[in-house]
PDB file of C-alpha atoms in Angstrom:
ATOM      1  CA  MET E  23      -0.007  -0.011  -0.018  1.00  0.00           C
ATOM      2  CA  PRO E  24       1.387   3.382  -0.893  1.00  0.00           C
ATOM      3  CA  THR E  25       2.245   5.982   1.769  1.00  0.00           C
ATOM      4  CA  PRO E  26       0.357   9.246   1.923  1.00  0.00           C
ATOM      5  CA  SER E  27       3.237  10.960   0.122  1.00  0.00           C
ATOM      6  CA  MET E  28       3.173   8.337  -2.561  1.00  0.00           C
ATOM      7  CA  GLU E  29      -0.521   8.745  -2.948  1.00  0.00           C
ATOM      8  CA  ASP E  30      -0.078  12.530  -3.415  1.00  0.00           C
ATOM      9  CA  TYR E  31       2.412  11.835  -6.218  1.00  0.00           C
ATOM     10  CA  LEU E  32       0.272   9.083  -7.865  1.00  0.00           C
ATOM     11  CA  GLU E  33      -2.808  11.303  -7.788  1.00  0.00           C
ATOM     12  CA  ARG E  34      -0.921  14.281  -9.330  1.00  0.00           C
ATOM     13  CA  ILE E  35       0.693  12.139 -12.021  1.00  0.00           C
ATOM     14  CA  TYR E  36      -2.610  10.507 -12.876  1.00  0.00           C
ATOM     15  CA  ARG E  37      -4.298  13.933 -13.190  1.00  0.00           C
ATOM     16  CA  LEU E  38      -1.471  15.353 -15.346  1.00  0.00           C
ATOM     17  CA  ILE E  39      -1.561  12.377 -17.691  1.00  0.00           C
ATOM     18  CA  ASP E  40      -5.359  12.606 -17.868  1.00  0.00           C
ATOM     19  CA  GLU E  41      -5.243  16.356 -18.594  1.00  0.00           C
ATOM     20  CA  LYS E  42      -2.127  16.692 -20.771  1.00  0.00           C
ATOM     21  CA  GLY E  43      -1.308  13.228 -21.884  1.00  0.00           C
ATOM     22  CA  TYR E  44       2.053  13.278 -20.018  1.00  0.00           C
ATOM     23  CA  ALA E  45       3.557  14.155 -16.672  1.00  0.00           C
ATOM     24  CA  ARG E  46       6.984  15.960 -16.451  1.00  0.00           C
ATOM     25  CA  VAL E  47       9.050  16.239 -13.339  1.00  0.00           C
ATOM     26  CA  SER E  48       8.692  20.040 -13.488  1.00  0.00           C
ATOM     27  CA  ASP E  49       4.867  19.817 -13.687  1.00  0.00           C
ATOM     28  CA  ILE E  50       4.687  17.380 -10.777  1.00  0.00           C
ATOM     29  CA  ALA E  51       7.047  19.575  -8.688  1.00  0.00           C
ATOM     30  CA  GLU E  52       4.942  22.633  -9.413  1.00  0.00           C
ATOM     31  CA  GLY E  53       1.713  20.952  -8.639  1.00  0.00           C
ATOM     32  CA  LEU E  54       2.891  19.495  -5.380  1.00  0.00           C
ATOM     33  CA  GLU E  55       5.054  22.511  -4.482  1.00  0.00           C
ATOM     34  CA  VAL E  56       8.253  20.490  -4.022  1.00  0.00           C
ATOM     35  CA  HIS E  57      11.705  20.522  -5.536  1.00  0.00           C
ATOM     36  CA  PRO E  58      12.321  18.620  -8.757  1.00  0.00           C
ATOM     37  CA  SER E  59      14.946  16.523  -7.028  1.00  0.00           C
ATOM     38  CA  SER E  60      12.276  15.316  -4.552  1.00  0.00           C
ATOM     39  CA  VAL E  61      10.106  14.388  -7.478  1.00  0.00           C
ATOM     40  CA  THR E  62      12.841  12.382  -9.123  1.00  0.00           C
ATOM     41  CA  LYS E  63      13.523  10.439  -5.853  1.00  0.00           C
ATOM     42  CA  MET E  64       9.761   9.646  -5.503  1.00  0.00           C
ATOM     43  CA  ILE E  65       9.436   8.654  -9.095  1.00  0.00           C
ATOM     44  CA  GLN E  66      12.302   6.178  -8.642  1.00  0.00           C
ATOM     45  CA  LYS E  67      10.535   4.788  -5.599  1.00  0.00           C
ATOM     46  CA  LEU E  68       7.191   4.442  -7.480  1.00  0.00           C
ATOM     47  CA  ASP E  69       9.093   2.770 -10.336  1.00  0.00           C
ATOM     48  CA  LYS E  70      10.646   0.342  -7.923  1.00  0.00           C
ATOM     49  CA  ASP E  71       7.179  -0.481  -6.433  1.00  0.00           C
ATOM     50  CA  ASN E  72       5.805  -1.002 -10.012  1.00  0.00           C
ATOM     51  CA  TYR E  73       3.380   1.973 -10.032  1.00  0.00           C
ATOM     52  CA  LEU E  74       5.154   3.447 -13.035  1.00  0.00           C
ATOM     53  CA  ILE E  75       7.941   2.945 -15.446  1.00  0.00           C
ATOM     54  CA  TYR E  76      10.565   5.730 -15.439  1.00  0.00           C
ATOM     55  CA  GLU E  77      13.360   6.217 -17.901  1.00  0.00           C
ATOM     56  CA  LYS E  78      15.732   9.030 -17.248  1.00  0.00           C
ATOM     57  CA  TYR E  79      15.287  11.803 -19.856  1.00  0.00           C
ATOM     58  CA  ARG E  80      12.492   9.934 -21.513  1.00  0.00           C
ATOM     59  CA  GLY E  81       9.657  10.421 -18.984  1.00  0.00           C
ATOM     60  CA  LEU E  82       7.329   8.071 -17.236  1.00  0.00           C
ATOM     61  CA  VAL E  83       4.379   5.912 -17.863  1.00  0.00           C
ATOM     62  CA  LEU E  84       1.867   4.552 -15.274  1.00  0.00           C
ATOM     63  CA  THR E  85       1.618   0.808 -15.096  1.00  0.00           C
ATOM     64  CA  ASN E  86      -1.778  -0.784 -14.844  1.00  0.00           C
ATOM     65  CA  LYS E  87      -1.245  -0.866 -11.072  1.00  0.00           C
ATOM     66  CA  GLY E  88      -0.380   2.841 -11.111  1.00  0.00           C
ATOM     67  CA  LYS E  89      -3.345   3.754 -13.281  1.00  0.00           C
ATOM     68  CA  LYS E  90      -5.728   1.805 -11.063  1.00  0.00           C
ATOM     69  CA  MET E  91      -4.365   3.431  -7.888  1.00  0.00           C
ATOM     70  CA  GLY E  92      -4.256   6.904  -9.438  1.00  0.00           C
ATOM     71  CA  LYS E  93      -7.930   6.651 -10.557  1.00  0.00           C
ATOM     72  CA  ARG E  94      -8.920   5.346  -7.122  1.00  0.00           C
ATOM     73  CA  LEU E  95      -7.162   8.306  -5.448  1.00  0.00           C
ATOM     74  CA  VAL E  96      -8.721  10.878  -7.815  1.00  0.00           C
ATOM     75  CA  ASP E  97     -12.149   9.307  -7.274  1.00  0.00           C
ATOM     76  CA  ARG E  98     -11.607   9.420  -3.477  1.00  0.00           C
ATOM     77  CA  HIS E  99     -10.766  13.094  -3.692  1.00  0.00           C
ATOM     78  CA  HIS E 100     -13.933  13.912  -5.742  1.00  0.00           C
ATOM     79  CA  LEU E 101     -16.039  11.815  -3.397  1.00  0.00           C
ATOM     80  CA  LEU E 102     -14.840  13.649  -0.329  1.00  0.00           C
ATOM     81  CA  GLU E 103     -15.368  17.054  -2.069  1.00  0.00           C
ATOM     82  CA  SER E 104     -18.951  15.973  -2.810  1.00  0.00           C
ATOM     83  CA  PHE E 105     -19.447  14.769   0.757  1.00  0.00           C
ATOM     84  CA  LEU E 106     -18.190  18.100   2.209  1.00  0.00           C
ATOM     85  CA  LYS E 107     -20.417  20.022  -0.150  1.00  0.00           C
ATOM     86  CA  ILE E 108     -23.462  18.012   0.829  1.00  0.00           C
ATOM     87  CA  ILE E 109     -22.940  18.477   4.556  1.00  0.00           C
ATOM     88  CA  GLY E 110     -22.583  22.226   4.021  1.00  0.00           C
ATOM     89  CA  VAL E 111     -18.839  22.921   4.359  1.00  0.00           C
ATOM     90  CA  GLN E 112     -18.078  26.377   2.932  1.00  0.00           C
ATOM     91  CA  GLU E 113     -16.617  26.160  -0.599  1.00  0.00           C
ATOM     92  CA  GLU E 114     -13.379  28.000   0.334  1.00  0.00           C
ATOM     93  CA  ASN E 115     -12.608  25.267   2.921  1.00  0.00           C
ATOM     94  CA  ILE E 116     -13.362  22.174   0.923  1.00  0.00           C
ATOM     95  CA  TYR E 117     -10.114  21.625  -0.966  1.00  0.00           C
ATOM     96  CA  ARG E 118      -7.943  22.223   2.129  1.00  0.00           C
ATOM     97  CA  ASP E 119     -10.136  19.973   4.243  1.00  0.00           C
ATOM     98  CA  VAL E 120     -10.076  17.176   1.689  1.00  0.00           C
ATOM     99  CA  GLU E 121      -6.312  17.377   1.538  1.00  0.00           C
ATOM    100  CA  GLY E 122      -6.230  17.252   5.320  1.00  0.00           C
ATOM    101  CA  ILE E 123      -8.420  14.171   5.694  1.00  0.00           C
ATOM    102  CA  GLU E 124      -8.083  12.008   2.593  1.00  0.00           C
ATOM    103  CA  HIS E 125      -5.014  10.039   3.824  1.00  0.00           C
ATOM    104  CA  HIS E 126      -6.477   9.434   7.262  1.00  0.00           C
ATOM    105  CA  LEU E 127      -9.626   7.566   6.254  1.00  0.00           C
ATOM    106  CA  SER E 128      -9.759   3.823   5.765  1.00  0.00           C
ATOM    107  CA  TRP E 129     -11.189   2.503   2.456  1.00  0.00           C
ATOM    108  CA  ASP E 130     -14.022   1.158   4.610  1.00  0.00           C
ATOM    109  CA  SER E 131     -14.803   4.673   5.730  1.00  0.00           C
ATOM    110  CA  ILE E 132     -14.536   5.872   2.147  1.00  0.00           C
ATOM    111  CA  THR E 133     -17.105   3.192   1.045  1.00  0.00           C
ATOM    112  CA  CYS E 134     -19.524   4.276   3.778  1.00  0.00           C
ATOM    113  CA  ILE E 135     -19.181   7.939   2.760  1.00  0.00           C
ATOM    114  CA  GLU E 136     -19.782   6.922  -0.851  1.00  0.00           C
ATOM    115  CA  THR E 137     -23.013   5.219   0.209  1.00  0.00           C
ATOM    116  CA  LEU E 138     -24.052   8.319   2.201  1.00  0.00           C
ATOM    117  CA  VAL E 139     -23.319  10.628  -0.736  1.00  0.00           C
ATOM    118  CA  GLU E 140     -25.361   8.324  -3.018  1.00  0.00           C
ATOM    119  CA  TYR E 141     -28.225   8.485  -0.505  1.00  0.00           C
ATOM    120  CA  PHE E 142     -28.329  12.310  -0.601  1.00  0.00           C
ATOM    121  CA  GLU E 143     -27.820  12.484  -4.434  1.00  0.00           C
ATOM    122  CA  ARG E 144     -30.782  10.177  -5.081  1.00  0.00           C
ATOM    123  CA  ASP E 145     -33.212  12.663  -3.498  1.00  0.00           C
ATOM    124  CA  ALA E 146     -32.524  16.409  -3.424  1.00  0.00           C
ATOM    125  CA  LEU E 147     -35.016  16.820  -0.549  1.00  0.00           C
ATOM    126  CA  ARG E 148     -32.753  14.846   1.738  1.00  0.00           C
ATOM    127  CA  GLY E 149     -29.991  17.483   1.247  1.00  0.00           C
ATOM    128  CA  ASP E 150     -32.536  20.241   1.880  1.00  0.00           C
ATOM    129  CA  GLU E 151     -33.581  18.596   5.118  1.00  0.00           C
ATOM    130  CA  LEU E 152     -29.958  18.207   6.219  1.00  0.00           C
ATOM    131  CA  ARG E 153     -29.322  21.908   5.553  1.00  0.00           C
ATOM    132  CA  LYS E 154     -32.499  22.793   7.469  1.00  0.00           C
ATOM    133  CA  ILE E 155     -31.288  20.787  10.507  1.00  0.00           C
ATOM    134  CA  ARG E 156     -27.870  22.419  10.352  1.00  0.00           C
ATOM    135  CA  SER E 157     -29.466  25.838  10.171  1.00  0.00           C
ATOM    136  CA  GLU E 158     -31.488  25.042  13.227  1.00  0.00           C
ATOM    137  CA  LEU E 159     -28.446  23.822  15.159  1.00  0.00           C
ATOM    138  CA  ASP E 160     -26.469  26.914  14.111  1.00  0.00           C
ATOM    139  CA  ASN E 161     -29.279  29.137  15.572  1.00  0.00           C
ATOM    140  CA  ASP E 162     -29.331  27.380  18.917  1.00  0.00           C
TER     141      ASP E 162
END
């Protein structure tokens, strides 16, 4: 299982490849706000763990294992954003909050949150009722 740091890199690499068709060390470094040398070290580790194939000066390619994990991490991120929106977290806090919690939840918890999000998305009135209750609690 990848470490939280490895997850951040895999998620960023997966997003870059999805958006641009490739992921360069400089793009990864910029997106994660780290030095390119740190990216190179992590890419070598991810290569060793079979998440990607890295050839110096030629770039990198995600393996099937890396693609699967990258997609899972991106999906987790989107799910947690949806969850926080549903429960009424202010928009300006959502990204930071997701970044703060995504590595600390088990996949069992993620599955339960997914079920809860689906429950609220199936009927908009449920979300309205939740917001009504929250408003009542805020006014107490």
